[in-house]
Short mmCIF file of C-alpha atoms in Angstrom, two decimals:
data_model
loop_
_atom_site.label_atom_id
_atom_site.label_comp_id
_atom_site.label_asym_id
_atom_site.label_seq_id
_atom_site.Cartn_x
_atom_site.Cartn_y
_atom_site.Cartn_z
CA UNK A 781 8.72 -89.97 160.96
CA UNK A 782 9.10 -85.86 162.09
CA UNK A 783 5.67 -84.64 163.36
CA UNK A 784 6.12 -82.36 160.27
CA UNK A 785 6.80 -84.91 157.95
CA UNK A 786 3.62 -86.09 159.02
CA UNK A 787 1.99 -83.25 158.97
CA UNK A 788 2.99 -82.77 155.14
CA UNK A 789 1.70 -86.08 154.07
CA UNK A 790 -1.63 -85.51 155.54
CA UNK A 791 -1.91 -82.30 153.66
CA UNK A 792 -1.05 -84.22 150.50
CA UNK A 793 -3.81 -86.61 151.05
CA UNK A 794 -6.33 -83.95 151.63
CA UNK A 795 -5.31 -82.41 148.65
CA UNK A 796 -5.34 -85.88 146.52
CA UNK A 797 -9.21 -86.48 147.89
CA UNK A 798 -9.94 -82.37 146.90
CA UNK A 799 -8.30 -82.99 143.48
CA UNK A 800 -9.71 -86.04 142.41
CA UNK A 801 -13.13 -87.21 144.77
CA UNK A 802 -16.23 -85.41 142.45
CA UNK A 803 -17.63 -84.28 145.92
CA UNK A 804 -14.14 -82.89 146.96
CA UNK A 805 -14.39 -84.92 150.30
CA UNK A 806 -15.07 -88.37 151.44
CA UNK A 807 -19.03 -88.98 152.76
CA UNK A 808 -18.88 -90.34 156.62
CA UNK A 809 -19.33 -93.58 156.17
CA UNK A 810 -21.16 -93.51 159.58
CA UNK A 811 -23.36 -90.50 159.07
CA UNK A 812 -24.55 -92.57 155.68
CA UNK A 813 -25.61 -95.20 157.27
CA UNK A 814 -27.59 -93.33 160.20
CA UNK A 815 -29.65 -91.75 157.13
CA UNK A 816 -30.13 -94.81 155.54
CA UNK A 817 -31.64 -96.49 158.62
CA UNK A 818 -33.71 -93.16 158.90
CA UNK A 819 -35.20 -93.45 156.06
CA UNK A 820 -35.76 -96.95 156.37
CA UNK A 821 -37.75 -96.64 159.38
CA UNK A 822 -40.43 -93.40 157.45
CA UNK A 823 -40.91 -95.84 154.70
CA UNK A 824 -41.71 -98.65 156.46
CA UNK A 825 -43.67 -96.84 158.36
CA UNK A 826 -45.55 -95.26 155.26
CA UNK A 827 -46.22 -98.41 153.95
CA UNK A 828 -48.24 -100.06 157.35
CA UNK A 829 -50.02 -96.45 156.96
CA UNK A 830 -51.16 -97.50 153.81
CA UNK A 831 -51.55 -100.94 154.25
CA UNK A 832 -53.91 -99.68 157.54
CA UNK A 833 -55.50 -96.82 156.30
CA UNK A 834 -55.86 -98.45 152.88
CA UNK A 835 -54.53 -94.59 151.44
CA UNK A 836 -52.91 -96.57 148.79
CA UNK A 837 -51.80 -93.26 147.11
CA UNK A 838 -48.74 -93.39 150.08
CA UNK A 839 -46.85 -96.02 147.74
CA UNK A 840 -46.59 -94.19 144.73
CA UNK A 841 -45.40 -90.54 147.25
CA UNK A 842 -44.29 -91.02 150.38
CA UNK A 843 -42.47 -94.85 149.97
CA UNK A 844 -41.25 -94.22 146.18
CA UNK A 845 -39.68 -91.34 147.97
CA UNK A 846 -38.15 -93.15 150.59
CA UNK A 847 -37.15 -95.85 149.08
CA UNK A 848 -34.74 -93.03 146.62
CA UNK A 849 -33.51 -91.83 149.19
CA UNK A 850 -32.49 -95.02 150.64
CA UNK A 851 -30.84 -95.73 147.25
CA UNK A 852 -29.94 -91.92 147.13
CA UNK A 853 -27.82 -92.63 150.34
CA UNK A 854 -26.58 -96.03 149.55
CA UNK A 855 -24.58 -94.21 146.92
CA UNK A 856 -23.48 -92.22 149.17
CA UNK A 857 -22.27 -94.80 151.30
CA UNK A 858 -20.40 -96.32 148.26
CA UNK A 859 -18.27 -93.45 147.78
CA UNK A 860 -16.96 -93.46 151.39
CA UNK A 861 -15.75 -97.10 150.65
CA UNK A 862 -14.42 -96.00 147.05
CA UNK A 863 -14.64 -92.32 146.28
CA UNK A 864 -13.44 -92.53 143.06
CA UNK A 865 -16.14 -94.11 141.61
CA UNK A 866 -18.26 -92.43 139.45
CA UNK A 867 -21.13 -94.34 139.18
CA UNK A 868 -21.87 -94.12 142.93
CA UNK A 869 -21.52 -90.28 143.10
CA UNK A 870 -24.01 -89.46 140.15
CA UNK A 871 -26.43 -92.12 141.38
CA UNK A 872 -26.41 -90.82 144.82
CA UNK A 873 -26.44 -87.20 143.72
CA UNK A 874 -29.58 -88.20 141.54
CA UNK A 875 -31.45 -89.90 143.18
CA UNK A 876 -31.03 -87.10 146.42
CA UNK A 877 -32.36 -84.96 144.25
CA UNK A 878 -35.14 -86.40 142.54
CA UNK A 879 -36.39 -88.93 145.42
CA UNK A 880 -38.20 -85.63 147.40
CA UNK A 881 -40.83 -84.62 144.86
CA UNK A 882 -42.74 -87.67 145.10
CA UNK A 883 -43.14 -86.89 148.84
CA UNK A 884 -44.32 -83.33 148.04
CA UNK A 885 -47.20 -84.69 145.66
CA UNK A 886 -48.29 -86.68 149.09
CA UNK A 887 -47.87 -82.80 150.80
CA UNK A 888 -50.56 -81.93 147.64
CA UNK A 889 -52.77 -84.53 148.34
CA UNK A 890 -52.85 -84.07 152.45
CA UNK A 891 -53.73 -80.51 152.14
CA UNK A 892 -56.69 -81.13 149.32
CA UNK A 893 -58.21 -83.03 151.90
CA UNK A 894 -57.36 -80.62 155.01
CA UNK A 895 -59.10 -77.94 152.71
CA UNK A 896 -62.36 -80.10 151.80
CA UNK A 897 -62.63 -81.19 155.29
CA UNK A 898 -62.09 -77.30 157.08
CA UNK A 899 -64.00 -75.40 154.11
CA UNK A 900 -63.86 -75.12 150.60
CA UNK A 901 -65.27 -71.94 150.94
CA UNK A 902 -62.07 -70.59 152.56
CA UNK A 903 -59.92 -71.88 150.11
CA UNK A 904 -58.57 -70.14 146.24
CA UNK A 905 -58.67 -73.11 144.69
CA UNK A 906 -61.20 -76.22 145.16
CA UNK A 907 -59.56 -78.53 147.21
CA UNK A 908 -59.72 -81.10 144.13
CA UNK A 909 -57.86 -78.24 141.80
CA UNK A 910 -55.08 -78.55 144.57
CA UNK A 911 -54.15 -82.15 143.69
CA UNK A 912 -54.55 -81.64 140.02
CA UNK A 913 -52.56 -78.86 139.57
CA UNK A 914 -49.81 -79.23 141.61
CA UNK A 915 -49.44 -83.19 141.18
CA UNK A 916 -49.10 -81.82 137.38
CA UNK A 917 -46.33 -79.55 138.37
CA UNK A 918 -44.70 -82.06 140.38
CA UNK A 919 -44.64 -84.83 137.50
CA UNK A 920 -43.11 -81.98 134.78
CA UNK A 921 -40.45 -81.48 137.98
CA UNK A 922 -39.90 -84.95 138.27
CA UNK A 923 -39.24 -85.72 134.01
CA UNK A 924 -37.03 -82.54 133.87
CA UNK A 925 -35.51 -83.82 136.64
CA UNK A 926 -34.85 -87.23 135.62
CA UNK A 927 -33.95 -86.10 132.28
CA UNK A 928 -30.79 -84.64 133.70
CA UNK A 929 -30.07 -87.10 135.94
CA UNK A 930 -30.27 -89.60 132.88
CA UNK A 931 -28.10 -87.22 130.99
CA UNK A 932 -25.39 -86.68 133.72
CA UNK A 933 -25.31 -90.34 134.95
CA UNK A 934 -24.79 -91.20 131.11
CA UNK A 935 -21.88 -88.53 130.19
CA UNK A 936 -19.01 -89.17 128.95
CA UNK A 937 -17.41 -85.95 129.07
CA UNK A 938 -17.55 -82.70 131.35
CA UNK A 939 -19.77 -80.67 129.00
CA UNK A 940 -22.44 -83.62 129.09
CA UNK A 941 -22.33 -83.88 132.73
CA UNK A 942 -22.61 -80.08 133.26
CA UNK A 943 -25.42 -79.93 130.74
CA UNK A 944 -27.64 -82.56 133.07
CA UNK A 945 -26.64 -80.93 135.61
CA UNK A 946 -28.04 -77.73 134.15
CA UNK A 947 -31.39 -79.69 133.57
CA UNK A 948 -31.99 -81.02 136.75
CA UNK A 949 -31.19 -77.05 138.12
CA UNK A 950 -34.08 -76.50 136.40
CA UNK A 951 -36.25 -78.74 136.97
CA UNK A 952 -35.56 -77.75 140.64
CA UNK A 953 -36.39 -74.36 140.11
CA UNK A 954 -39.38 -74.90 138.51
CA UNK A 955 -40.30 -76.92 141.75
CA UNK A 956 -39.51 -74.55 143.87
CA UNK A 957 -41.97 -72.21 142.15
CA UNK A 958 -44.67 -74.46 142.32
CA UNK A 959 -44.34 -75.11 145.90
CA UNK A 960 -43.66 -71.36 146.59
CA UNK A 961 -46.59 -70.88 145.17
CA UNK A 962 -48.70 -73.73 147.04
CA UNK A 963 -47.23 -72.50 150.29
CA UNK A 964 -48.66 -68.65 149.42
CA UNK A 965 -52.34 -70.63 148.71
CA UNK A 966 -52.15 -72.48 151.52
CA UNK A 967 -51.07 -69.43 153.96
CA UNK A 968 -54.14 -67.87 152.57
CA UNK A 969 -56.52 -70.58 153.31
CA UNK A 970 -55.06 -70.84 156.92
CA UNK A 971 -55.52 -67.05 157.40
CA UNK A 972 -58.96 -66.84 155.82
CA UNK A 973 -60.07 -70.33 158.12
CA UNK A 974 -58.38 -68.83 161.01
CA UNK A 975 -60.33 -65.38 160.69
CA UNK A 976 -63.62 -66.69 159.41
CA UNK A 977 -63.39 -64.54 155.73
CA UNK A 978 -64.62 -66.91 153.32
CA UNK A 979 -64.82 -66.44 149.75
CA UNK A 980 -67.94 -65.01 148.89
CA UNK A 981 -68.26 -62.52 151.52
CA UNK A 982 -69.99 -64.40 154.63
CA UNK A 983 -69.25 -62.27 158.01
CA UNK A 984 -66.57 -63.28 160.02
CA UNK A 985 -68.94 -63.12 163.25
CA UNK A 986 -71.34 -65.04 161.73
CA UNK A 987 -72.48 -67.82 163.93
CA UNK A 988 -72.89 -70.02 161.25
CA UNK A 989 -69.31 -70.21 160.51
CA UNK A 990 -68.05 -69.80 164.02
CA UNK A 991 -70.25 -72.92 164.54
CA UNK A 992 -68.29 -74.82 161.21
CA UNK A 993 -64.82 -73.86 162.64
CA UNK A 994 -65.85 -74.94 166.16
CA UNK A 995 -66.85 -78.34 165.14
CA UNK A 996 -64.09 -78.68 162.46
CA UNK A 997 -61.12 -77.37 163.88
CA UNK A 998 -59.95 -80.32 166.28
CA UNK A 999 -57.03 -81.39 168.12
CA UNK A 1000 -56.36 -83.80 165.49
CA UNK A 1001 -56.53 -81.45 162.59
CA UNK A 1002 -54.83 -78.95 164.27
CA UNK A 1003 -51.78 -81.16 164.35
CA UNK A 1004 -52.26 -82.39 160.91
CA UNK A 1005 -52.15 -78.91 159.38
CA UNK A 1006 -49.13 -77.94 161.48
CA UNK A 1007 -47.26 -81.35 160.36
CA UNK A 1008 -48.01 -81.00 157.02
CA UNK A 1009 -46.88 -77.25 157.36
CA UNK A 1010 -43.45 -77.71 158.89
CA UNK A 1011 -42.98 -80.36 156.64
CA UNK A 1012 -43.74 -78.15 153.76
CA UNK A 1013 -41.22 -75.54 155.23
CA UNK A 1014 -38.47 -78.32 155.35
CA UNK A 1015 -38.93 -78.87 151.41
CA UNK A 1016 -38.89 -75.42 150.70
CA UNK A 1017 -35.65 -75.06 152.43
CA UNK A 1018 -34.39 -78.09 151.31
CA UNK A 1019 -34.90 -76.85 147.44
CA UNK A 1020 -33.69 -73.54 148.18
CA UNK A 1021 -30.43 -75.23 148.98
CA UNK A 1022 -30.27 -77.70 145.85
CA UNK A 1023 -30.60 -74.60 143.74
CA UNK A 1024 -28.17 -72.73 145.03
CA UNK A 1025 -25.72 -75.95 145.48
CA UNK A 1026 -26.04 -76.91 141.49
CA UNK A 1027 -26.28 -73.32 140.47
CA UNK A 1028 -22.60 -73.09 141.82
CA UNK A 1029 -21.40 -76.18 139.33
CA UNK A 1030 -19.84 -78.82 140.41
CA UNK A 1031 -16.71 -77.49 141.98
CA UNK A 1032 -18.45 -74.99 143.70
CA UNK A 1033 -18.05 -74.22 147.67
CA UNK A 1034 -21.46 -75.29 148.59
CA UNK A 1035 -21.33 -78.54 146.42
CA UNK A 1036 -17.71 -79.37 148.38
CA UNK A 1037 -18.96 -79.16 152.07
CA UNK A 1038 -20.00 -82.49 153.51
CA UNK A 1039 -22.33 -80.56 156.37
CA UNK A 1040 -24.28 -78.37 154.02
CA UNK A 1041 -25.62 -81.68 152.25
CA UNK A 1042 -26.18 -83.50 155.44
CA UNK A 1043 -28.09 -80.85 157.29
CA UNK A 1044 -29.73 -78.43 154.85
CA UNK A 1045 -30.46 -82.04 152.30
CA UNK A 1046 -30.51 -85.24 154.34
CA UNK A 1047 -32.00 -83.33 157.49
CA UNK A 1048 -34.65 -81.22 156.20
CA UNK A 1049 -36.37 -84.44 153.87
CA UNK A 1050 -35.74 -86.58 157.35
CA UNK A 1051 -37.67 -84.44 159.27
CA UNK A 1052 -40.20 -83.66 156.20
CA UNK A 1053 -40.62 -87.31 156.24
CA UNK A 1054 -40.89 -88.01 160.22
CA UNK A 1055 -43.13 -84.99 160.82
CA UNK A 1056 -45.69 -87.06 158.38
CA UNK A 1057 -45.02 -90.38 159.67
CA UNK A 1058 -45.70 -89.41 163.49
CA UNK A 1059 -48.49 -87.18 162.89
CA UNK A 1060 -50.19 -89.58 160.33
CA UNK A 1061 -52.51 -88.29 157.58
CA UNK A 1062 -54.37 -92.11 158.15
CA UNK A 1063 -55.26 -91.41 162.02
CA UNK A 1064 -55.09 -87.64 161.89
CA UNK A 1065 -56.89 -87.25 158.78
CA UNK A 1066 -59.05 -89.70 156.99
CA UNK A 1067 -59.96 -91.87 160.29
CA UNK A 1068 -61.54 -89.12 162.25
CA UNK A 1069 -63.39 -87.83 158.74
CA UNK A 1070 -64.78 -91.08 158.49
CA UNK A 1071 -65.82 -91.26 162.14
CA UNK A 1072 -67.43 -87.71 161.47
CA UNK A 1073 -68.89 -89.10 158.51
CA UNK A 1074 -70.55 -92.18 160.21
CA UNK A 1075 -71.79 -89.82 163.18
CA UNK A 1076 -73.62 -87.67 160.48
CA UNK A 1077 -75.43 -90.59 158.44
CA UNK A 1078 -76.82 -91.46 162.16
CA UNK A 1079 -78.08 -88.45 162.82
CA UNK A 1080 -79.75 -87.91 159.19
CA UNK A 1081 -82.61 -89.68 158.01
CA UNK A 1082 -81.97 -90.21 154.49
CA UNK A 1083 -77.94 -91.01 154.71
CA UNK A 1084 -75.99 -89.68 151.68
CA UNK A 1085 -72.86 -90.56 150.05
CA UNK A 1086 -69.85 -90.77 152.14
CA UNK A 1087 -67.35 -88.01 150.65
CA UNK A 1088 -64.06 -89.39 149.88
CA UNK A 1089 -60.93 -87.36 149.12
#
């Protein structure tokens, strides 16, 4: 066979995959099953952490949301063995999507504790408000988002499909609201911690305070808070993408390149994920509070109740 000959067939099999694969490409069979393993390892990891720590709150967030994206991924890997089935792309596509709010309730709950253990006083919101409102938040984001994938995975015809689609676009948005508007609290808290301006007007060279942030603001939390920071970043981005990737339908140019998923979806929750499993919220967090909490009862006559979060 002519080089051109074969030149012509490959261009017809190209064009066969673009006309009739629903992602317009075939996944990398290889790059699917380096994510999978990924987010094997920050699940298992999550669950020792909880197991350890006994933060038993980790298996409902962080390993529910590992353990969708494993599935999330094992769709994925489906399709690159048969793209043409359907079942594989809307469960993958589904469960990519939905799998990360789970994880950003456990970004809720991490930073209602970082808040009660740095100052209250510094904070918008009482660091118990945190979890309850935006846990709220995320479970409406996660039924609107299930909703449409329940709709789309159950379609029978394109108007169906596009209509769950539609639904999980916005229960995306509305996440991405909600966590925009977390991020803003949270940037305030930092700034007002960093620059000693409580609420309620204390100075911010009062020795009082300086002494707080002195004791408070350790190596440990100082990793903690810029963990659970870049990992919030990663979300964000991560949701600003989905957005603009279903907002473009299903034959859209963002939707149809392989490397926009992998990095901007895949990526981004991988490194949300990892930045939490490394610096862990169990020996970063909640061990040294205890310790500090221990230390304290020694050094008080009449011990009080240890403060949980």
């Amino acid at each position: 066979m002519s080089e051109s000959a074969t030149n012509a067939t490959t261009a017809a099999a190209a064009s066969s995959i673009i006309a009739n694969s629903p992602y317009h490409y075939i996944p990398t069979e290889g790059v699917c099953i380096t994510f999978i393993v990924l987010f094997g390892l920050a699940t298992a990891a999550f669950f020792f952490s909880a197991i350890r720590f006994r933060l038993w709150w980790l298996l409902p967030t962080a390993c529910l949301a590992g353990i969708g994206e494993i599935v999330g991924w094992a769709g994925r890997l489906w399709s690159s063995l048969n793209y043409m089935n359907s079942n594989a792309f809307l469960a993958q596509i589904t469960c990519t999507i939905i799998a990360p709010t789970p994880f950003l309730a456990a970004c809720f709950i991490i930073f209602s504790a970082l808040s009660q253990r740095l100052g209250p006083a510094y904070s918008r919101l009482s660091p118990r408000w945190y979890s309850r409102i935006f846990l709220t938040c995320d479970i409406i984001a996660l039924v609107i988002q299930g909703t449409g994938g329940g709709i789309a995975s159950s379609a029978d015809d394109d108007s169906t499909q596009n209509l769950g689609s539609n639904i999980m676009l916005a229960g995306i948005v509305f996440q991405l609201v909600a966590l925009s508007i977390f991020m803003s609290l949270m940037a305030e808290f930092y700034w007002r911690f960093l620059t000693t301006r409580p609420f309620g007007g204390v100075a911010s060279n009062s020795s009082a305070s300086t002494l707080y942030i002195s004791r408070h603001w350790n190596t440990k939390l100082k990793l903690m808070s810029a963990a659970l920071s870049f990992s919030t970043v990663t979300l964000f981005i991560r949701s600003i993408y989905r957005v603009i990737e279903l907002a473009g339908g299903w034959n859209g140019r963002i939707i149809s390149t392989q490397v926009y998923f992998n990095v901007l979806d895949g990526a981004m929750v991988v490194l949300a994920m990892y930045s939490l499993a490394i610096i862990n919220p169990g020996y970063f967090l909640y061990r040294d509070a205890v310790e500090e909490s221990d230390m304290l009862e020694k050094d008080t006559p009449t011990s009080t109740p240890r403060e949980t979060y």
